[in-house]
């Protein structure tokens, strides 16, 4: 799997989950799909879809399209989601509570195994079978359970500090729900869930 | 404001909210910012930042950087968020409930003014001052209140149908929380909040 120039690659990588999501929708209803169908649904061109996928292998046959099950399998392997990733959730306010509910979806490939918070009223409780532990146990937990991914639902003003701590403890990927930029060192991945930015992209066109 | 080639433009537009978010973080602590600072925080190059912003006007001065307050104001105008957008939320399950909490944040520029659901147990209730109305009142509400934006928190299997209805009633922008592609006609904007895709972008690199 050639990992190209980082900037180009990031954009291509960001499209792979979209291809995967679309393919899964067609799973069961048909066996193959052509690049134009994928392109039309996602608003790209067929050439773009073919170019993106060709960076990772020869998945389709000229004129025959892609075998859906095979391409799903390959994309799952490329994205490393042919396994379940255990994650921790930091912060159990309104947003954190919503996040825990969200990830109860089965077979998403991602599982929250522990929540951490600083509120003594929350610590020790169990929600949907997931225990809420004190923040000062995060280090041991991350290291004992080899956790690599953390979801951040802390106030924006705390986000950078908490992220620094987590990275220090061994976390390699952070998905943050705070609308605050977080600076991470090389080798650590950061992604933002920021509905406000998405809405701003909508209003630009209205 | 020149609206260029649609494909290029979409990518540039998607970066404007990131610039805005970063600028707002510096608001108060300094007056000007150079493209390299913005670039470093967001993981772009300074040239990219300058090129993006120059598509919308002459905001900076060579060697002096950008005036933060002025650039914020300009970006807010470009993104059309120098006003409050009234939105409706469709679906009040776990995800919908989380969304309503999320948008209680003041001055986000977006306000949920009504929830719609089909569950008779929910209809008529009021949550954080926002009424839950029956789905069959959506059409009248959208038209009477000139609503353009809807948040979708319905099951994936319902997403396309509900979207079709809303568009029919006059909705021009949809932010969906269901991990299901939605096909919209020309002139309607669709954005996805899909944490699983973001996590897949993280695991690719792990």
Short mmCIF file of C-alpha atoms in Angstrom, two decimals:
data_model
loop_
_atom_site.label_atom_id
_atom_site.label_comp_id
_atom_site.label_asym_id
_atom_site.label_seq_id
_atom_site.Cartn_x
_atom_site.Cartn_y
_atom_site.Cartn_z
CA UNK A 1 0.00 0.00 0.00
CA UNK A 2 1.91 3.06 -1.20
CA UNK A 3 1.63 5.99 1.20
CA UNK A 4 2.18 9.00 -1.03
CA UNK A 5 2.83 12.61 -0.42
CA UNK A 6 1.08 13.32 2.88
CA UNK A 7 -1.13 16.22 1.78
CA UNK A 8 -2.62 14.46 -1.25
CA UNK A 9 -2.97 11.27 0.68
CA UNK A 10 -4.97 12.82 3.53
CA UNK A 11 -7.66 13.92 1.11
CA UNK A 12 -7.79 10.51 -0.56
CA UNK A 13 -7.88 8.76 2.83
CA UNK A 14 -10.78 10.96 3.89
CA UNK A 15 -12.77 9.61 0.93
CA UNK A 16 -12.16 5.92 1.66
CA UNK A 17 -14.68 5.81 4.56
CA UNK A 18 -17.23 7.40 2.23
CA UNK A 19 -16.64 4.72 -0.39
CA UNK A 20 -16.91 2.08 2.30
CA UNK A 21 -20.16 3.51 3.66
CA UNK A 22 -21.66 3.59 0.17
CA UNK A 23 -20.54 0.07 -0.67
CA UNK A 24 -22.08 -1.25 2.53
CA UNK A 25 -25.41 0.29 1.52
CA UNK A 26 -25.38 -1.76 -1.70
CA UNK A 27 -24.24 -4.93 0.03
CA UNK A 28 -26.92 -7.58 -0.41
CA UNK A 29 -28.79 -5.73 -3.14
CA UNK A 30 -26.15 -6.19 -5.85
CA UNK A 31 -22.78 -7.87 -6.52
CA UNK A 32 -20.79 -5.28 -8.47
CA UNK A 33 -20.72 -1.52 -8.76
CA UNK A 34 -19.12 0.75 -11.35
CA UNK A 35 -17.10 3.82 -10.50
CA UNK A 36 -19.75 6.11 -11.96
CA UNK A 37 -22.38 4.86 -9.50
CA UNK A 38 -20.08 5.48 -6.54
CA UNK A 39 -19.17 8.86 -7.99
CA UNK A 40 -22.76 9.97 -8.56
CA UNK A 41 -23.83 9.17 -5.02
CA UNK A 42 -20.89 10.97 -3.46
CA UNK A 43 -20.72 13.89 -5.84
CA UNK A 44 -17.32 13.04 -7.34
CA UNK A 45 -16.35 12.09 -10.88
CA UNK A 46 -15.92 8.48 -11.95
CA UNK A 47 -12.29 9.28 -12.86
CA UNK A 48 -11.66 10.54 -9.32
CA UNK A 49 -13.09 7.36 -7.77
CA UNK A 50 -10.96 5.15 -10.03
CA UNK A 51 -7.87 7.24 -9.33
CA UNK A 52 -8.43 7.17 -5.56
CA UNK A 53 -8.93 3.42 -5.40
CA UNK A 54 -6.09 2.64 -7.81
CA UNK A 55 -3.67 4.13 -5.30
CA UNK A 56 -4.27 1.13 -3.07
CA UNK A 57 -4.45 -1.72 -5.56
CA UNK A 58 -6.16 -3.16 -8.63
CA UNK A 59 -9.68 -3.64 -7.34
CA UNK A 60 -11.84 -3.33 -10.44
CA UNK A 61 -11.94 -4.80 -13.92
CA UNK A 62 -12.27 -2.55 -16.97
CA UNK A 63 -15.94 -2.46 -17.91
CA UNK A 64 -16.97 -4.83 -15.13
CA UNK A 65 -16.77 -2.53 -12.13
CA UNK A 66 -15.87 -3.49 -8.60
CA UNK A 67 -16.95 -6.60 -6.74
CA UNK A 68 -18.70 -5.03 -3.75
CA UNK A 69 -17.86 -7.64 -1.09
CA UNK A 70 -14.23 -7.79 -2.17
CA UNK A 71 -13.82 -4.02 -2.21
CA UNK A 72 -15.45 -3.72 1.24
CA UNK A 73 -13.01 -6.31 2.58
CA UNK A 74 -10.03 -4.51 1.02
CA UNK A 75 -11.09 -1.10 2.30
CA UNK A 76 -11.63 -2.52 5.79
CA UNK A 77 -8.11 -3.87 5.67
CA UNK A 78 -6.62 -0.61 4.37
CA UNK A 79 -8.44 1.38 7.06
CA UNK A 80 -7.48 -1.26 9.63
CA UNK A 81 -11.02 -1.78 10.81
CA UNK A 82 -11.18 -5.54 10.29
CA UNK A 83 -10.96 -5.72 14.08
CA UNK A 84 -12.61 -3.97 17.04
CA UNK A 85 -10.77 -0.94 18.42
CA UNK A 86 -11.15 -0.37 22.14
CA UNK A 87 -11.44 3.31 23.00
CA UNK A 88 -11.80 5.49 26.07
CA UNK A 89 -14.09 8.49 26.44
CA UNK A 90 -12.91 11.51 28.42
CA UNK A 91 -15.67 13.69 29.86
CA UNK A 92 -19.22 12.67 30.68
CA UNK A 93 -21.25 15.87 30.39
CA UNK A 94 -24.11 16.22 27.90
CA UNK A 95 -21.88 15.67 24.92
CA UNK A 96 -20.08 12.71 26.48
CA UNK A 97 -23.36 11.08 27.39
CA UNK A 98 -24.57 11.46 23.81
CA UNK A 99 -21.32 9.95 22.52
CA UNK A 100 -21.64 6.88 24.75
CA UNK A 101 -25.14 6.30 23.39
CA UNK A 102 -23.95 6.76 19.84
CA UNK A 103 -21.29 4.05 20.08
CA UNK A 104 -23.71 1.45 21.39
CA UNK A 105 -24.41 0.72 17.70
CA UNK A 106 -23.24 -2.86 17.17
CA UNK A 107 -20.47 -3.78 14.74
CA UNK A 108 -19.25 -0.24 14.26
CA UNK A 109 -15.75 -1.62 14.83
CA UNK A 110 -15.18 0.76 17.72
CA UNK A 111 -16.03 0.17 21.35
CA UNK A 112 -15.88 2.48 24.36
CA UNK A 113 -14.48 0.38 27.20
CA UNK A 114 -14.20 3.05 29.89
CA UNK A 115 -15.24 6.63 30.59
CA UNK A 116 -13.05 9.00 32.60
CA UNK A 117 -14.23 12.13 34.39
CA UNK A 118 -13.25 14.32 37.33
CA UNK A 119 -16.74 14.70 38.80
CA UNK A 120 -16.93 12.68 42.07
CA UNK A 121 -20.69 12.28 41.57
CA UNK A 122 -20.11 10.38 38.32
CA UNK A 123 -17.07 8.32 39.28
CA UNK A 124 -17.89 4.73 40.17
CA UNK A 125 -21.15 4.72 38.21
CA UNK A 126 -21.69 2.41 35.27
CA UNK A 127 -23.64 3.53 32.19
CA UNK A 128 -24.77 0.95 29.64
CA UNK A 129 -22.24 -1.41 31.22
CA UNK A 130 -19.34 1.05 30.83
CA UNK A 131 -17.67 2.15 34.08
CA UNK A 132 -16.83 5.79 34.81
CA UNK A 133 -13.36 6.03 36.36
CA UNK A 134 -11.48 8.96 37.89
CA UNK A 135 -9.16 10.83 35.55
CA UNK A 136 -6.11 9.92 37.62
CA UNK A 137 -6.58 6.27 36.71
CA UNK A 138 -6.39 7.00 32.97
CA UNK A 139 -2.64 6.46 32.68
CA UNK A 140 -2.69 2.97 34.16
CA UNK A 141 -5.78 2.00 32.24
CA UNK A 142 -4.40 3.14 28.88
CA UNK A 143 -1.16 1.28 29.44
CA UNK A 144 -2.67 -1.91 30.90
CA UNK A 145 -5.27 -2.19 28.12
CA UNK A 146 -3.08 -0.91 25.26
CA UNK A 147 -5.62 1.78 24.37
CA UNK A 148 -4.61 3.83 21.32
CA UNK A 149 -7.74 5.93 20.69
CA UNK A 150 -9.46 8.47 22.93
CA UNK A 151 -12.67 10.41 22.39
CA UNK A 152 -12.56 13.87 23.91
CA UNK A 153 -15.73 15.49 25.27
CA UNK A 154 -14.19 18.05 27.61
CA UNK A 155 -14.68 21.83 27.60
CA UNK A 156 -12.73 23.58 24.83
CA UNK A 157 -10.52 25.34 27.36
CA UNK A 158 -9.36 21.96 28.72
CA UNK A 159 -8.98 20.16 25.40
CA UNK A 160 -5.29 20.86 24.75
CA UNK A 161 -4.21 20.01 28.31
CA UNK A 162 -6.14 16.78 28.41
CA UNK A 163 -4.85 15.82 24.96
CA UNK A 164 -1.25 16.44 26.07
CA UNK A 165 -1.77 14.15 29.06
CA UNK A 166 -3.34 11.39 26.99
CA UNK A 167 -0.57 11.50 24.39
CA UNK A 168 1.91 11.31 27.21
CA UNK A 169 0.15 8.14 28.42
CA UNK A 170 0.39 6.53 24.97
CA UNK A 171 -2.72 7.61 23.06
CA UNK A 172 -2.05 7.80 19.29
CA UNK A 173 -5.40 8.96 17.93
CA UNK A 174 -7.83 11.55 19.30
CA UNK A 175 -11.33 12.32 18.12
CA UNK A 176 -12.38 15.56 19.76
CA UNK A 177 -15.88 16.97 20.06
CA UNK A 178 -14.65 20.33 21.40
CA UNK A 179 -14.58 23.16 18.84
CA UNK A 180 -11.02 24.01 19.78
CA UNK A 181 -7.91 23.28 17.78
CA UNK A 182 -5.55 20.81 19.38
CA UNK A 183 -1.90 20.70 18.43
CA UNK A 184 -0.48 17.17 18.43
CA UNK A 185 3.05 15.93 17.79
CA UNK A 186 4.09 14.03 14.67
CA UNK A 187 2.74 10.49 14.71
CA UNK A 188 -0.44 11.34 16.61
CA UNK A 189 -3.70 11.66 14.67
CA UNK A 190 -6.33 14.22 15.52
CA UNK A 191 -9.84 14.45 14.05
CA UNK A 192 -12.57 16.94 14.86
CA UNK A 193 -16.30 16.37 15.12
CA UNK A 194 -17.45 19.90 14.59
CA UNK A 195 -21.08 20.27 13.48
CA UNK A 196 -20.79 24.06 13.53
CA UNK A 197 -18.12 23.96 10.82
CA UNK A 198 -20.32 21.66 8.77
CA UNK A 199 -23.23 24.06 9.15
CA UNK A 200 -21.00 26.93 8.08
CA UNK A 201 -20.19 25.00 4.92
CA UNK A 202 -23.93 24.73 4.33
CA UNK A 203 -24.73 28.39 4.94
CA UNK A 204 -21.98 29.48 2.57
CA UNK A 205 -24.12 28.17 -0.28
CA UNK A 206 -27.54 29.29 0.98
CA UNK B 1 -16.83 36.87 -3.86
CA UNK B 2 -15.79 34.75 -6.85
CA UNK B 3 -17.29 31.25 -6.70
CA UNK B 4 -14.81 29.18 -8.70
CA UNK B 5 -14.89 25.74 -10.11
CA UNK B 6 -17.17 23.80 -7.77
CA UNK B 7 -14.81 20.90 -6.92
CA UNK B 8 -11.84 23.06 -5.94
CA UNK B 9 -14.06 25.48 -4.15
CA UNK B 10 -15.65 22.83 -1.91
CA UNK B 11 -12.28 21.96 -0.46
CA UNK B 12 -11.36 25.59 0.10
CA UNK B 13 -14.77 26.29 1.65
CA UNK B 14 -14.27 23.38 4.02
CA UNK B 15 -11.12 25.07 5.33
CA UNK B 16 -12.74 28.46 5.99
CA UNK B 17 -14.51 27.28 9.18
CA UNK B 18 -11.17 25.94 10.39
CA UNK B 19 -9.51 29.30 9.82
CA UNK B 20 -12.39 30.99 11.58
CA UNK B 21 -12.19 28.64 14.57
CA UNK B 22 -8.46 29.24 14.89
CA UNK B 23 -8.76 33.01 14.57
CA UNK B 24 -11.41 33.07 17.28
CA UNK B 25 -9.00 31.27 19.61
CA UNK B 26 -6.46 34.08 19.19
CA UNK B 27 -9.07 36.80 19.54
CA UNK B 28 -8.23 38.92 22.56
CA UNK B 29 -4.71 37.57 22.97
CA UNK B 30 -3.27 39.26 19.85
CA UNK B 31 -4.16 41.67 17.04
CA UNK B 32 -2.59 40.15 13.94
CA UNK B 33 -1.61 36.71 12.75
CA UNK B 34 0.63 35.60 9.90
CA UNK B 35 -0.28 32.85 7.47
CA UNK B 36 2.45 30.58 8.83
CA UNK B 37 0.90 30.57 12.32
CA UNK B 38 -2.50 29.61 10.94
CA UNK B 39 -0.86 27.01 8.74
CA UNK B 40 1.17 25.43 11.55
CA UNK B 41 -1.85 25.00 13.80
CA UNK B 42 -3.98 23.44 11.08
CA UNK B 43 -1.29 21.37 9.40
CA UNK B 44 -1.29 23.25 6.10
CA UNK B 45 1.42 25.30 4.40
CA UNK B 46 1.53 29.08 4.68
CA UNK B 47 1.23 29.28 0.88
CA UNK B 48 -1.98 27.24 1.02
CA UNK B 49 -3.50 29.53 3.64
CA UNK B 50 -2.63 32.64 1.63
CA UNK B 51 -3.96 31.08 -1.57
CA UNK B 52 -7.23 30.00 0.09
CA UNK B 53 -7.93 33.39 1.62
CA UNK B 54 -6.89 35.35 -1.48
CA UNK B 55 -9.75 33.73 -3.37
CA UNK B 56 -12.15 35.82 -1.33
CA UNK B 57 -10.37 39.16 -1.10
CA UNK B 58 -7.25 41.02 -0.08
CA UNK B 59 -7.25 40.43 3.66
CA UNK B 60 -3.60 40.58 4.61
CA UNK B 61 -0.66 42.89 4.10
CA UNK B 62 2.67 41.55 2.87
CA UNK B 63 4.88 41.03 5.92
CA UNK B 64 2.22 42.30 8.34
CA UNK B 65 -0.14 39.35 8.41
CA UNK B 66 -3.88 39.46 8.90
CA UNK B 67 -5.80 41.65 11.31
CA UNK B 68 -7.60 39.00 13.37
CA UNK B 69 -10.83 40.90 14.10
CA UNK B 70 -11.17 42.04 10.50
CA UNK B 71 -10.54 38.57 9.08
CA UNK B 72 -13.06 37.02 11.51
CA UNK B 73 -15.64 39.56 10.38
CA UNK B 74 -14.93 38.88 6.71
CA UNK B 75 -15.07 35.09 7.13
CA UNK B 76 -18.34 35.38 9.05
CA UNK B 77 -19.75 37.36 6.16
CA UNK B 78 -18.46 34.94 3.52
CA UNK B 79 -19.87 31.97 5.44
CA UNK B 80 -23.08 33.94 6.04
CA UNK B 81 -23.01 33.41 9.77
CA UNK B 82 -23.20 37.08 10.79
CA UNK B 83 -26.81 36.23 11.76
CA UNK B 84 -28.59 33.45 13.67
CA UNK B 85 -29.89 30.57 11.56
CA UNK B 86 -33.06 28.93 12.84
CA UNK B 87 -33.03 25.17 12.35
CA UNK B 88 -35.29 22.21 12.98
CA UNK B 89 -34.24 18.84 14.36
CA UNK B 90 -35.87 15.69 13.03
CA UNK B 91 -35.80 12.70 15.38
CA UNK B 92 -35.52 12.74 19.15
CA UNK B 93 -33.91 9.41 20.04
CA UNK B 94 -30.55 9.21 21.84
CA UNK B 95 -28.72 10.99 19.07
CA UNK B 96 -31.36 13.69 18.67
CA UNK B 97 -31.35 14.33 22.40
CA UNK B 98 -27.58 14.71 22.36
CA UNK B 99 -27.82 17.12 19.44
CA UNK B 100 -30.34 19.35 21.22
CA UNK B 101 -27.99 19.56 24.19
CA UNK B 102 -25.07 20.34 21.92
CA UNK B 103 -26.73 23.36 20.31
CA UNK B 104 -27.57 24.96 23.63
CA UNK B 105 -24.10 26.53 23.39
CA UNK B 106 -24.71 30.27 23.14
CA UNK B 107 -23.62 32.36 20.14
CA UNK B 108 -22.97 29.40 17.89
CA UNK B 109 -24.98 31.23 15.25
CA UNK B 110 -27.37 28.30 14.93
CA UNK B 111 -30.51 27.69 16.94
CA UNK B 112 -32.87 24.73 17.04
CA UNK B 113 -36.37 26.19 17.17
CA UNK B 114 -38.42 23.00 16.96
CA UNK B 115 -38.01 19.23 17.15
CA UNK B 116 -40.15 16.87 15.07
CA UNK B 117 -40.77 13.19 15.83
CA UNK B 118 -43.37 10.53 15.17
CA UNK B 119 -43.43 9.08 18.71
CA UNK B 120 -46.75 10.05 20.39
CA UNK B 121 -45.03 9.82 23.80
CA UNK B 122 -42.64 12.62 22.82
CA UNK B 123 -44.99 14.89 20.90
CA UNK B 124 -46.20 17.86 22.91
CA UNK B 125 -43.27 17.78 25.30
CA UNK B 126 -40.83 20.65 25.58
CA UNK B 127 -37.12 20.06 26.15
CA UNK B 128 -34.89 22.99 27.14
CA UNK B 129 -37.66 25.24 25.94
CA UNK B 130 -37.85 23.61 22.50
CA UNK B 131 -41.21 22.02 21.61
CA UNK B 132 -41.47 18.54 20.07
CA UNK B 133 -44.05 18.57 17.28
CA UNK B 134 -45.55 15.76 15.19
CA UNK B 135 -43.85 15.09 11.87
CA UNK B 136 -47.02 15.96 9.93
CA UNK B 137 -46.71 19.57 11.11
CA UNK B 138 -43.22 19.94 9.63
CA UNK B 139 -44.37 21.26 6.25
CA UNK B 140 -46.41 24.13 7.68
CA UNK B 141 -43.74 24.98 10.24
CA UNK B 142 -40.93 25.10 7.67
CA UNK B 143 -42.95 27.32 5.38
CA UNK B 144 -44.36 29.62 8.06
CA UNK B 145 -40.96 30.15 9.71
CA UNK B 146 -38.87 30.17 6.52
CA UNK B 147 -36.64 27.39 7.83
CA UNK B 148 -33.79 26.48 5.45
CA UNK B 149 -31.71 24.07 7.56
CA UNK B 150 -32.66 20.73 9.11
CA UNK B 151 -30.66 18.43 11.36
CA UNK B 152 -31.41 14.77 10.74
CA UNK B 153 -31.23 12.26 13.59
CA UNK B 154 -33.41 9.50 12.19
CA UNK B 155 -32.51 5.84 11.58
CA UNK B 156 -30.32 5.34 8.51
CA UNK B 157 -33.06 3.41 6.76
CA UNK B 158 -35.37 6.45 7.00
CA UNK B 159 -32.82 9.13 6.17
CA UNK B 160 -33.39 9.37 2.42
CA UNK B 161 -37.19 9.39 2.70
CA UNK B 162 -37.22 12.04 5.40
CA UNK B 163 -34.70 14.14 3.45
CA UNK B 164 -36.87 13.95 0.32
CA UNK B 165 -39.87 15.17 2.30
CA UNK B 166 -37.97 18.05 3.88
CA UNK B 167 -36.55 19.20 0.55
CA UNK B 168 -40.03 19.09 -0.84
CA UNK B 169 -41.13 21.40 2.00
CA UNK B 170 -38.39 23.92 1.20
CA UNK B 171 -35.32 22.82 3.21
CA UNK B 172 -32.07 23.80 1.43
CA UNK B 173 -29.41 22.42 3.77
CA UNK B 174 -29.31 19.14 5.70
CA UNK B 175 -26.85 18.06 8.34
CA UNK B 176 -27.35 14.36 8.89
CA UNK B 177 -26.14 12.25 11.80
CA UNK B 178 -27.13 8.96 10.16
CA UNK B 179 -24.27 7.02 8.57
CA UNK B 180 -26.22 6.65 5.37
CA UNK B 181 -25.61 8.50 2.13
CA UNK B 182 -28.38 10.83 1.10
CA UNK B 183 -28.83 11.92 -2.49
CA UNK B 184 -30.00 15.50 -2.84
CA UNK B 185 -30.92 17.53 -5.91
CA UNK B 186 -28.79 20.38 -7.27
CA UNK B 187 -29.05 23.44 -5.04
CA UNK B 188 -29.49 21.50 -1.80
CA UNK B 189 -26.52 21.12 0.54
CA UNK B 190 -25.84 17.94 2.48
CA UNK B 191 -23.24 17.47 5.21
CA UNK B 192 -22.52 14.37 7.26
CA UNK B 193 -21.57 14.11 10.90
CA UNK B 194 -20.00 10.71 10.86
CA UNK B 195 -17.63 9.95 13.74
CA UNK B 196 -17.05 6.43 12.44
CA UNK B 197 -15.54 7.80 9.23
CA UNK B 198 -13.32 10.08 11.29
CA UNK B 199 -12.19 7.14 13.40
CA UNK B 200 -11.43 5.18 10.25
CA UNK B 201 -9.20 8.02 9.11
CA UNK B 202 -7.39 7.71 12.43
CA UNK B 203 -6.95 3.95 12.34
CA UNK B 204 -5.55 4.10 8.82
CA UNK B 205 -2.45 5.69 10.31
CA UNK B 206 -2.19 3.63 13.50
#
